[in-house]
Short mmCIF file of C-alpha atoms in Angstrom, two decimals:
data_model
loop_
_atom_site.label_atom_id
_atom_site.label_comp_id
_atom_site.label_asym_id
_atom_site.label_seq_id
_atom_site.Cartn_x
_atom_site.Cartn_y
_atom_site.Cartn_z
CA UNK A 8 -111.33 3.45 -55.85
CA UNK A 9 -108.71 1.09 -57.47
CA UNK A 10 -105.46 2.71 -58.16
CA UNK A 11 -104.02 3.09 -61.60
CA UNK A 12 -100.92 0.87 -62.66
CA UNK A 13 -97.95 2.06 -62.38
CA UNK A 14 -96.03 2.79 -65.36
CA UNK A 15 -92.80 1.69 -66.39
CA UNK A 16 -91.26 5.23 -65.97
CA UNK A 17 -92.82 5.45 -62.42
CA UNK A 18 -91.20 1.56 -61.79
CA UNK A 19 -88.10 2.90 -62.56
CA UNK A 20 -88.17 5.81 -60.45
CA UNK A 21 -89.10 3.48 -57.81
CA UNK A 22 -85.93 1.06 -57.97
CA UNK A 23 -83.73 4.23 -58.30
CA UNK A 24 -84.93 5.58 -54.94
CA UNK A 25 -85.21 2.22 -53.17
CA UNK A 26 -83.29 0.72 -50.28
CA UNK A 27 -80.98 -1.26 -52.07
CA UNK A 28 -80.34 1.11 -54.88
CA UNK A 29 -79.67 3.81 -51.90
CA UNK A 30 -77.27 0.69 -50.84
CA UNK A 31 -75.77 0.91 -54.20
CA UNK A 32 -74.86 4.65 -54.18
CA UNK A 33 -73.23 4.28 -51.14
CA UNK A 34 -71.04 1.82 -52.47
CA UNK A 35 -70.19 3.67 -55.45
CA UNK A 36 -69.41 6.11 -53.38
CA UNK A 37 -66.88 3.88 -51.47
CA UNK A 38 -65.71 2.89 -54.53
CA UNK A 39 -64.86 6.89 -56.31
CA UNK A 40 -63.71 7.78 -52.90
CA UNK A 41 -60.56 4.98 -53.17
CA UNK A 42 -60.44 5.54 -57.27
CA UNK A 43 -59.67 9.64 -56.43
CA UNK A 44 -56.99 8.29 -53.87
CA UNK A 45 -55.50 4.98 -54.31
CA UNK A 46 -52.95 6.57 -56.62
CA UNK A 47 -51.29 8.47 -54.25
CA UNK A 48 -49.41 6.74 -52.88
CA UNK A 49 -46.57 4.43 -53.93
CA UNK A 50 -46.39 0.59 -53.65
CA UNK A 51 -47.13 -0.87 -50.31
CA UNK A 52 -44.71 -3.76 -49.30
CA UNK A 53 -47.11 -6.40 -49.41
CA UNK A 54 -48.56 -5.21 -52.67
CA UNK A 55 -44.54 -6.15 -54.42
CA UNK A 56 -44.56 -9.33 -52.49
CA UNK A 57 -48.18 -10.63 -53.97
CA UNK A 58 -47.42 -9.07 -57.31
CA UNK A 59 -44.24 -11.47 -57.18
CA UNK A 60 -45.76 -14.08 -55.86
CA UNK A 61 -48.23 -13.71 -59.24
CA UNK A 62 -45.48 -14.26 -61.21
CA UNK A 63 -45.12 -17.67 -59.70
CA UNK A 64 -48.30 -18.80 -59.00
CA UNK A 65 -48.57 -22.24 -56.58
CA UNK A 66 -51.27 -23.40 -54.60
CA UNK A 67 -49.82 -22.15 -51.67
CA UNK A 68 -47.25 -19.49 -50.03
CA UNK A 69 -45.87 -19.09 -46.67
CA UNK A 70 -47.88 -16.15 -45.96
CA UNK A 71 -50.85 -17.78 -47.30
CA UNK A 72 -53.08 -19.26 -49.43
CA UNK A 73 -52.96 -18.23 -53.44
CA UNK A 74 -56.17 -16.22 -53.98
CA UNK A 75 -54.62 -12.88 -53.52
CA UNK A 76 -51.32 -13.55 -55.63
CA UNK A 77 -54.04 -14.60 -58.28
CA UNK A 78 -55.76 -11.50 -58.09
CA UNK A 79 -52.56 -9.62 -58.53
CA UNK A 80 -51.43 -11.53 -61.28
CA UNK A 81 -54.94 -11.05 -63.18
CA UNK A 82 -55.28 -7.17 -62.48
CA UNK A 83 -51.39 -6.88 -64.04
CA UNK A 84 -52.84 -9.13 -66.99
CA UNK A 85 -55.70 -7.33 -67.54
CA UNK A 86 -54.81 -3.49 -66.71
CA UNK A 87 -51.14 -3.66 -66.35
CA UNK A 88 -48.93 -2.45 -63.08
CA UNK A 89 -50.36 0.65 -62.48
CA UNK A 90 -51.11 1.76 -59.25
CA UNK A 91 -55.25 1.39 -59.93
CA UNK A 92 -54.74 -1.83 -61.83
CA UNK A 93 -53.25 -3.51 -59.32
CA UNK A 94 -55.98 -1.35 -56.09
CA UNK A 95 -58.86 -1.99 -58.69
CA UNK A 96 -60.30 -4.92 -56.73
CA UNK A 97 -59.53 -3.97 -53.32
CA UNK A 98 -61.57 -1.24 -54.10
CA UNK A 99 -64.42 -3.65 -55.70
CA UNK A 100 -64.50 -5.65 -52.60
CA UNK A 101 -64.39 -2.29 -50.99
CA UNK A 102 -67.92 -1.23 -52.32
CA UNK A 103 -69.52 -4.48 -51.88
CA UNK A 104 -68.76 -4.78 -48.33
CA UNK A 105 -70.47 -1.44 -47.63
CA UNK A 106 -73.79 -3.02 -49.77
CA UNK A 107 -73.87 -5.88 -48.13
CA UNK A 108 -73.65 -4.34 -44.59
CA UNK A 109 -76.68 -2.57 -45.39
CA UNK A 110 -78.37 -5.77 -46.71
CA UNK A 111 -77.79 -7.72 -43.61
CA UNK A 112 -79.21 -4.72 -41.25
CA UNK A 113 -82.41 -4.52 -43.77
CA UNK A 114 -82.13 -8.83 -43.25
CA UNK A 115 -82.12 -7.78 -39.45
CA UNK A 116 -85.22 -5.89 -39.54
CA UNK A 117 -83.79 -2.64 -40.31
CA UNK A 118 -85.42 0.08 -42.01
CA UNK A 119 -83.58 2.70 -44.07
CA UNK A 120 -81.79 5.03 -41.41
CA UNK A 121 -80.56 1.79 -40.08
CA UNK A 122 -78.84 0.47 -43.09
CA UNK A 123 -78.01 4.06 -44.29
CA UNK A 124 -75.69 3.95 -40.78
CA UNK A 125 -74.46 0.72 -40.85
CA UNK A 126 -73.02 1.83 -44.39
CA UNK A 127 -71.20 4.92 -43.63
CA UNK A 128 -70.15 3.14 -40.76
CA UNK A 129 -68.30 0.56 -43.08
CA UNK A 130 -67.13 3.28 -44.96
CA UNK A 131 -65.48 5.24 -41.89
CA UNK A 132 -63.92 2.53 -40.56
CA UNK A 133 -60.71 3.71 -40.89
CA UNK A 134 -59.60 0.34 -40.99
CA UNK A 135 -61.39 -0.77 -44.22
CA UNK A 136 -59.85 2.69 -45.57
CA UNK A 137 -56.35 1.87 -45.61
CA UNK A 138 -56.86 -1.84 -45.96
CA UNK A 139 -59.59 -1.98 -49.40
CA UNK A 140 -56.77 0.88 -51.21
CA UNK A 141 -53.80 -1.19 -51.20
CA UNK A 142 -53.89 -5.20 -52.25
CA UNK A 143 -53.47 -7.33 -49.76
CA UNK A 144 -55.64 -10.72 -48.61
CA UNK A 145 -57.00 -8.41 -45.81
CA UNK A 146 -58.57 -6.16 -48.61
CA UNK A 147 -61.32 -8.84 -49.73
CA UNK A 148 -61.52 -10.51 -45.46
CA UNK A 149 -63.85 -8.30 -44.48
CA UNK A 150 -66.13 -9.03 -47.40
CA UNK A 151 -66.10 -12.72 -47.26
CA UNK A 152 -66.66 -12.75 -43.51
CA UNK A 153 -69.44 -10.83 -44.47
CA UNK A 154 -70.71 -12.65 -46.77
CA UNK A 155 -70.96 -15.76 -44.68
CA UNK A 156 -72.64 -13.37 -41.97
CA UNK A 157 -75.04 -12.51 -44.50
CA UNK A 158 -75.95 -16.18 -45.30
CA UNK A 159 -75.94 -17.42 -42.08
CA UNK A 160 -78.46 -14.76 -40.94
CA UNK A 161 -80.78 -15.48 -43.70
CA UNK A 162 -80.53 -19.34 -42.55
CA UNK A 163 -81.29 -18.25 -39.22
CA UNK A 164 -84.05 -15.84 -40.94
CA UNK A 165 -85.83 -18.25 -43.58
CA UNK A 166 -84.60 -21.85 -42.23
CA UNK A 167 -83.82 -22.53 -46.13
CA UNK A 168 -81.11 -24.62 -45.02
CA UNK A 169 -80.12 -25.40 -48.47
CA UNK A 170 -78.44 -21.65 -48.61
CA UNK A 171 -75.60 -23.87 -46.17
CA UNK A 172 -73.90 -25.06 -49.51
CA UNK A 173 -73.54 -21.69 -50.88
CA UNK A 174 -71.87 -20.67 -47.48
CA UNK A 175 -69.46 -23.55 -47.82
CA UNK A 176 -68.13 -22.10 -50.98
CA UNK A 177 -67.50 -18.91 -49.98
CA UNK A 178 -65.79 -20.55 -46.59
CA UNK A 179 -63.75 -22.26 -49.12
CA UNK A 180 -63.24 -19.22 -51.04
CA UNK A 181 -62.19 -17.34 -47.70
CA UNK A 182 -59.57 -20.03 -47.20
CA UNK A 183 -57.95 -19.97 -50.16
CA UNK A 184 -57.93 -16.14 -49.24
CA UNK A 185 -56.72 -16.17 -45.88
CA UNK A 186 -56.99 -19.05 -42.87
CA UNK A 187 -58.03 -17.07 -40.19
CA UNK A 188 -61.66 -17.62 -41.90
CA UNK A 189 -61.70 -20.81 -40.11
CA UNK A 190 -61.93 -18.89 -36.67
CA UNK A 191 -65.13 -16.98 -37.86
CA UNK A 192 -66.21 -19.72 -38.95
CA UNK A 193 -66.09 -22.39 -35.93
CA UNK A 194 -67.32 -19.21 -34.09
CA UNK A 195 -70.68 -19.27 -35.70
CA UNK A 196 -71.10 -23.18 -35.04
CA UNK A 197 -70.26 -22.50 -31.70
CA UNK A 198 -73.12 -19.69 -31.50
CA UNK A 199 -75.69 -21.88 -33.34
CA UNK A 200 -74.71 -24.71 -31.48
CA UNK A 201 -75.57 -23.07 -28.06
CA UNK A 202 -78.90 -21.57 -29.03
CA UNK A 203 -81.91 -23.48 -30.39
CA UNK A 204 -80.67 -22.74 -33.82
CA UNK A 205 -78.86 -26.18 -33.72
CA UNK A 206 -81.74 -27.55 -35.07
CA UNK A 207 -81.06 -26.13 -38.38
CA UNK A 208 -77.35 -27.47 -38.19
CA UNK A 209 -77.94 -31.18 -38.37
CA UNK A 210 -78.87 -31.69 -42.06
CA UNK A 211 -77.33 -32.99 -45.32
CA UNK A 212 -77.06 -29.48 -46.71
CA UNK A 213 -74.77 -28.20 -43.71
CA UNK A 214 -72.20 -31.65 -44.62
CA UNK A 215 -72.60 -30.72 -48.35
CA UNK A 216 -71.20 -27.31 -47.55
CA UNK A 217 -68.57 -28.52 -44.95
CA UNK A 218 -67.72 -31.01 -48.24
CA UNK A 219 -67.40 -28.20 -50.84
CA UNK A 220 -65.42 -25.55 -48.42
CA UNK A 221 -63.33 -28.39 -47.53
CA UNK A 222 -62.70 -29.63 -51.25
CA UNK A 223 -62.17 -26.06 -52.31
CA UNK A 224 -59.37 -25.15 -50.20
CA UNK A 225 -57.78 -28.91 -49.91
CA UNK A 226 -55.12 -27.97 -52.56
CA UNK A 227 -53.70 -25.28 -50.46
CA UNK A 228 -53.63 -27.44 -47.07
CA UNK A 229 -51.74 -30.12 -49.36
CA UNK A 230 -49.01 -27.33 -49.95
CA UNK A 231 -48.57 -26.62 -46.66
CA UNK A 232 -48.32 -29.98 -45.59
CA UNK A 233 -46.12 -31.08 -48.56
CA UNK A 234 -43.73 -27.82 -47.84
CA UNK A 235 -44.27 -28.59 -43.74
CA UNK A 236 -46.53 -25.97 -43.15
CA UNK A 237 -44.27 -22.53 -44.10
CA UNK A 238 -46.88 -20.87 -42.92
CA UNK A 239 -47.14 -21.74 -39.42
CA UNK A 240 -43.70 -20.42 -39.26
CA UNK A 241 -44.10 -17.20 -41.13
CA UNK A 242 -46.85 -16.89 -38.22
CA UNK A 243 -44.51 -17.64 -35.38
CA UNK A 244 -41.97 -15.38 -36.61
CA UNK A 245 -44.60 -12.20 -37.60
CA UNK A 246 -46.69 -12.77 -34.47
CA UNK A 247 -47.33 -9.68 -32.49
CA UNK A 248 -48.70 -11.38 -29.74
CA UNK A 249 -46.42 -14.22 -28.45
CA UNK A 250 -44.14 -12.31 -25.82
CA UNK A 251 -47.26 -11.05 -24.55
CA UNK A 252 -49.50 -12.38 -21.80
CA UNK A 253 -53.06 -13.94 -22.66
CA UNK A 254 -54.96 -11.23 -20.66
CA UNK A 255 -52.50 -8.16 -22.29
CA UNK A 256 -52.79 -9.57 -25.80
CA UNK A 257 -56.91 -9.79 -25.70
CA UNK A 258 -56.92 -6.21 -23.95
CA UNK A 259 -54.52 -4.95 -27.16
CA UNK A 260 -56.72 -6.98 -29.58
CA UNK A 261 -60.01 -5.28 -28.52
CA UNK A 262 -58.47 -1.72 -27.97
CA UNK A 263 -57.05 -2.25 -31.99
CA UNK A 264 -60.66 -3.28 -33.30
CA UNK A 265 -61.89 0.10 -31.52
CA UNK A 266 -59.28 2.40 -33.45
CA UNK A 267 -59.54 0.37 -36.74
CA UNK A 268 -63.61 0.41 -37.19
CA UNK A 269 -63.67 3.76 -35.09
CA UNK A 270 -64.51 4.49 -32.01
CA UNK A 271 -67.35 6.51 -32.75
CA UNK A 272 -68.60 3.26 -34.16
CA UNK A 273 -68.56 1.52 -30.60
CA UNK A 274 -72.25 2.56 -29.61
CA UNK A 275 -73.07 0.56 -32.80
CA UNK A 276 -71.87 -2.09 -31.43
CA UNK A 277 -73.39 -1.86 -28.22
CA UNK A 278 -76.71 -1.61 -29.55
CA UNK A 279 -75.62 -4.56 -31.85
CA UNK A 280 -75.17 -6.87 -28.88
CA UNK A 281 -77.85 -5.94 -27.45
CA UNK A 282 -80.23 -6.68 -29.99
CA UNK A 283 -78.68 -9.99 -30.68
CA UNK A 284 -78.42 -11.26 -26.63
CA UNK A 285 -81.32 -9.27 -25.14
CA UNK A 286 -84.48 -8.57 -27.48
CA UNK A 287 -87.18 -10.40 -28.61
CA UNK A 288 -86.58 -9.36 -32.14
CA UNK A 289 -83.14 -10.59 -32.19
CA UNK A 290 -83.48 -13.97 -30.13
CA UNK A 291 -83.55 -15.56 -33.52
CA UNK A 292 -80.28 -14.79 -33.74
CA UNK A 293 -78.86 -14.50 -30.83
CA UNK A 294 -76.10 -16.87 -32.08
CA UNK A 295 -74.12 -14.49 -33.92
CA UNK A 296 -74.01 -12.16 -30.50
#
């Protein structure tokens, strides 16, 4: 017996109830949950200091690259100074992270409990709370980091190794956000590198990329060099690290990510790594564990 076709109404039921549409409600949810509260509270410190620094926009600061004082200066264009102009994209980048958490655990193999978790676990992380309702670089990090996760596994995934270009502009992107990008970044060619998955490294597409991220964020290095690196100082003198020892600083560092993406997330990431470094499934890629 053949099957009638389906209908457009019964199509559109269909995309309303499927896995990334359920993606998409939790990310609107995400996104009314920081609309109802990002105005109450007044202006964070950092939130004055990039709306300044949007007044006097340069391709570089001494806390950073420009991206974020850009941002500022555009919501104040656009929407004015109020406190959910200036939180509007915080809370964008907010919502999308939460989507695209889901879309690399369906990428992983996941079915729809497991993306379902993976985004309310982005959206309990108290971390990404406080951090997506005020403006600050660290507000869109999280969702560029992401991002290149998300490309990287598909790589991995597909092998269409021309998806390494795309990746290079949002690396370059990232930069011109914040630096420490770079570290995620030389941490997944470290993992590829030391798994088979260096085959897929040594190609044209993966120097086309390096070219683009590098080209993209090459105005901001020239800054720094041509004002001798401000920001290397700013570091120095806002580290929270340097009168501590290696081993005390790591064991701070880890305890931190525990509080800031909850602790009741931590099982997640057991099972996480152990997908990634011990199963079958995951051997592909074993390079992000």
């Amino acid at each position: 017996m053949v099957s009638p076709p389906s209908t457009p109404q019964s199509a559109k039921q269909q995309w309303f109830s499927n896995d990334i549409a359920i993606l998409c409600y939790f990310g609107l949810f995400k996104l009314l949950l920081h609309f109802s509260t990002n105005q109450q509270y007044g202006y964070f410190g950092d939130e004055l200091y990039y709306m300044a620094a949007g007044e006097h926009l340069d391709w570089g600061f001494a806390e950073g690259p420009p991206l974020t004082p850009a941002i500022a200066n555009f919501s104040r264009w656009m929407l004015g100074d109020s406190l959910f102009a200036i939180r509007l994209f915080p809370a964008i980048a907010g919502a999308c992270t939460v989507i695209l958490t889901g879309l690399i655990a369906r990428d992983l193999g996941g079915g729809r409990f497991a993306q379902v978790i993976a985004a309310i676990a982005v959206i309990l992380a108290p971390g990404y709370l406080f951090l997506q309702t005020v403006l600050t670089m660290n507000a869109f990090e999280p969702l560029l980091w992401a991002l290149c996760g998300y490309l990287t596994i598909h790589i991995l995934k597909t092998e269409r190794i021309s998806l390494w270009s795309i990746a290079g502009v949002v690396a370059g992107i990232g930069l011109m956000n914040k630096f420490s990008i770079f570290f995620f970044i030389v941490s997944l060619v470290l993992g590829i590198l030391i798994t088979p998955a260096r085959r897929l490294l040594f190609n044209r597409w993966i120097i086309i990329g390096s070219i683009l991220a590098i080209s993209i964020c090459t105005p901001t290095i020239l800054w720094q060099i041509n004002h001798h690196w401000p920001f290397l100082e700013h570091q120095r003198e806002s580290s929270l690290y340097e009168k501590k020892g290696l081993l005390q600083s790591a064991i701070d560092l880890i305890l931190q990510q525990i509080i800031l993406t909850n602790p009741g997330a931590v099982p997640l990431w057991g099972c996480g790594l152990y997908y990634y470094l011990f199963t079958r499934s995951g051997k592909p890629y074993r390079a992000l564990g």
